[in-house]
Amino acid sequence: MSNFEINELKKLLGPEKVLTEVEDLYVYGYDSSIIYSGTPWAVVRAYSTEDVAKILKFADEHSIPVIPRGGGSSLTGGPVPLDGGIILDLRPMNKVKVNVDDGVVEAEAGATIDEVDKECRKYGFMFPIDPASSEVATVGGTLANDGGGMRGARYGTMRNALLSTEVVLPGGKVLNLGSPVYKQALGYELAQLIAGSEGTLGVITKAVFKIVPLPEKLGRILAFFNDVEDAARAIFTIRRRGLNPLVLEFLDDITLQAVDKVYKLGLPQAAAAVLADVDGPSESIERLINTFKKIFVEHNSFKVDVATDPKEMDRIYVARKGAYPALSRLYPVVIIGDICVPISKLPKMVRAVKDISKKYDIPIAAVGHAGDGNLHTFTGLHTTSGDEWERGYEANDELSLIAVELGGSASAEHGIGMQKKKLLERELILRSGDEVIKIMKEIKRIFDPKGIMNPGKLFD
Ligand SMILES: Cc1cc2nc3c(=O)[nH]c(=O)nc-3n(C[C@H](O)[C@H](O)[C@H](O)COP(=O)(O)OP(=O)(O)OC[C@H]3O[C@@H](n4cnc5c(N)ncnc54)[C@H](O)[C@@H]3O)c2cc1C
């Protein structure tokens, strides 16, 4: 990008919205994976849909890559500029409007999930999707990655809550996709196509989502096990018996030790733990807690902690919500897996994690929203090169393949970015040859004929 083009951009938007200092370019060159990095030519901060439209018109005319960015909390390299370009920072666009009568919330792309949730709570509702990164993850980034989170077993991922979205295409055209009502049949589901498109088709500027009522009362249970498969079987049994907890999470021994070390929670030594949140009318909570306790004991849990007091519930939650930061402190480099298996295969999958860890002689932690079959593996490394890196990479690759062979997927909620491009291609080819990849590439060409939107992500 020439100095002339940068000056043009400043004239178009106002100089305060265009950042070109070395330190800005450096910071915006990373996401939370830390493994991937690049240097953008400029960072542009968008304050309105009009700003976004102007930038995309300019970039399209000048064939300049545009990489949309929200909180930068992606773990797969999604918002990292591969080969220069403009980083389009959506964070300043953070208005949130709850329409409680219609049971929806409209949020601009740069609002964080916590900001949206906080607004919903003022009206006795909550935002259904709750990523562990909710403090920083934005609506646009989480929708673009089709992120999920703690309440995934009940509410799924962003696309399950999405009703409509405003998207700006390369060239600057603004589209309104979907409709802000609970039922709609409007031909091909283009709003749903945007969910999971990772900034490769256009820029999400706002979206409307369903909201759900706040539970009348909550109970939190943390059960400890001496065997990982027992813990996974307990999760399976909970779902098999038709119970539908708000949260159902798995933590293995490495994760438990890491959070205990960092947050001093006084956790017992265990091979695994399961965290469950039950909710409902006050009078049902004790009964639900007892039902869950019974299932945990049936599956050989040696300790079950229960909390209904908000302070104690928060303390227990740290064990799960603090898992990523705690594990990241143990190893300078972490390859994060994002597999999902049919719920009945969860015991096999957690065993496979331990077996692969032994086979490659590398520590691999497993933690995740296992109530919906999703497990995150943390392959802990000290370097991004040489034998250790290769073993870690291969171990992650083999685990992803095992998940697919068990009828699942290598990609649940973190997006593909750069990290999972090969895994995506392998999985799609295993399922239907190369036909689906061809269709996806055609779709990309229709939305973005010059290929300026987040180039090098999803597919080459
Ligand atoms: C500690 C920690 C915990 C996490 N826990 C979870 C979890 O529980 N569940 C989960 O799903 N993920 C989790 N993640 C991963 C990450 O937080 C999610 O992928 C998140 O949703 C990304 O949102 P973001 O705003 O940070 O997006 P970014 O990282 O900025 O971008 C993500 C992708 O979206 C694109 N994008 C961003 N904004 C837009 C836009 N407006 N229009 C079009 N494309 C856009 C980017 O180009 C990029 O490809 C976690 C990450 C961390 C660090």
Coordinates of N, CA, C and O in Angstrom, one line a residue, residues 98 100 102-104 117 120-129 151 154-155 182 209-218 246 279-281:
V98 N -31.8 -3.9 23.3 CA -32.6 -5.1 23.6 C -34.1 -4.7 23.2 O -34.5 -3.7 23.6
V100 N -37.1 -6.3 24.3 CA -37.6 -7.4 25.2 C -39.0 -7.9 24.8 O -39.3 -9.0 24.9
D102 N -40.1 -8.4 21.8 CA -40.0 -9.4 20.7 C -38.9 -10.5 21.0 O -38.7 -11.3 20.2
G103 N -38.3 -10.4 22.2 CA -37.4 -11.4 22.6 C -36.1 -11.4 21.8 O -35.6 -12.5 21.5
V104 N -35.6 -10.2 21.4 CA -34.4 -10.2 20.6 C -33.4 -9.1 21.0 O -33.9 -8.2 21.7
D117 N -24.6 -9.4 26.8 CA -25.2 -10.2 27.9 C -25.7 -9.2 29.1 O -26.8 -9.4 29.6
C120 N -28.8 -7.5 28.2 CA -30.0 -8.4 28.3 C -30.4 -8.6 29.7 O -31.6 -8.7 30.0
R121 N -29.4 -8.7 30.6 CA -29.7 -9.0 32.0 C -30.5 -7.9 32.7 O -31.2 -8.1 33.7
K122 N -30.4 -6.7 32.2 CA -31.2 -5.6 32.7 C -32.7 -5.8 32.6 O -33.5 -5.3 33.3
Y123 N -33.1 -6.7 31.7 CA -34.5 -7.0 31.4 C -34.9 -8.4 31.8 O -35.9 -8.9 31.5
G124 N -34.0 -9.1 32.6 CA -34.3 -10.4 33.1 C -34.1 -11.5 32.1 O -34.6 -12.6 32.2
F125 N -33.3 -11.1 31.0 CA -32.9 -12.1 30.0 C -31.4 -12.3 29.9 O -30.7 -11.6 30.6
M126 N -30.9 -13.2 29.1 CA -29.5 -13.3 28.9 C -29.2 -13.7 27.5 O -30.1 -14.1 26.8
F127 N -27.9 -13.4 27.1 CA -27.5 -13.8 25.7 C -27.2 -15.3 25.8 O -26.4 -15.8 26.7
P128 N -27.8 -16.1 24.9 CA -27.6 -17.6 25.1 C -26.2 -18.1 25.0 O -25.8 -19.1 25.6
I129 N -25.3 -17.5 24.1 CA -24.0 -18.0 23.8 C -23.0 -17.4 24.8 O -23.0 -16.2 24.9
R151 N -22.6 -22.7 27.4 CA -24.0 -23.1 27.3 C -24.3 -23.8 26.0 O -25.5 -23.9 25.6
R154 N -26.9 -26.7 25.5 CA -28.4 -26.3 25.4 C -28.6 -25.4 24.3 O -29.6 -25.5 23.5
Y155 N -27.8 -24.4 24.1 CA -28.1 -23.3 23.1 C -27.3 -23.4 21.8 O -27.5 -22.6 20.9
Y182 N -38.6 -15.1 14.7 CA -38.2 -16.4 15.1 C -38.3 -17.5 14.0 O -37.8 -18.6 14.1
F209 N -30.2 -11.3 17.4 CA -30.2 -12.6 18.0 C -31.4 -12.9 18.9 O -31.9 -11.9 19.5
K210 N -31.8 -14.1 19.1 CA -32.8 -14.5 20.1 C -32.1 -14.3 21.5 O -30.9 -14.5 21.6
I211 N -32.9 -14.0 22.4 CA -32.4 -14.0 23.8 C -33.2 -14.9 24.6 O -34.3 -15.4 24.2
V212 N -32.7 -15.3 25.8 CA -33.4 -16.3 26.6 C -33.6 -15.8 28.0 O -32.8 -15.0 28.5
P213 N -34.7 -16.3 28.7 CA -34.9 -15.8 30.1 C -33.8 -16.2 31.0 O -33.2 -17.3 30.9
L214 N -33.5 -15.3 32.0 CA -32.5 -15.7 33.0 C -33.1 -16.8 33.9 O -34.3 -16.8 34.2
P215 N -32.3 -17.8 34.3 CA -32.9 -18.9 35.1 C -33.3 -18.3 36.5 O -32.7 -17.3 37.0
E216 N -34.4 -18.8 37.0 CA -34.9 -18.3 38.3 C -33.9 -18.6 39.4 O -33.6 -17.8 40.2
K217 N -33.4 -19.8 39.3 CA -32.3 -20.2 40.3 C -31.3 -21.1 39.6 O -31.6 -21.8 38.7
L218 N -30.1 -21.0 40.2 CA -29.0 -21.9 39.6 C -28.4 -22.7 40.7 O -28.3 -22.3 41.9
L246 N -27.7 -26.4 32.0 CA -27.3 -25.1 31.3 C -25.8 -25.2 30.9 O -25.5 -24.8 29.8
D279 N -30.6 -25.4 36.4 CA -31.3 -24.2 36.6 C -32.8 -24.5 36.5 O -33.2 -25.6 36.1
G280 N -33.6 -23.6 37.0 CA -35.1 -23.8 37.0 C -35.7 -23.1 38.2 O -35.1 -22.3 38.9
P281 N -37.0 -23.4 38.4 CA -37.7 -22.8 39.5 C -37.0 -23.2 40.8 O -36.5 -24.3 40.9

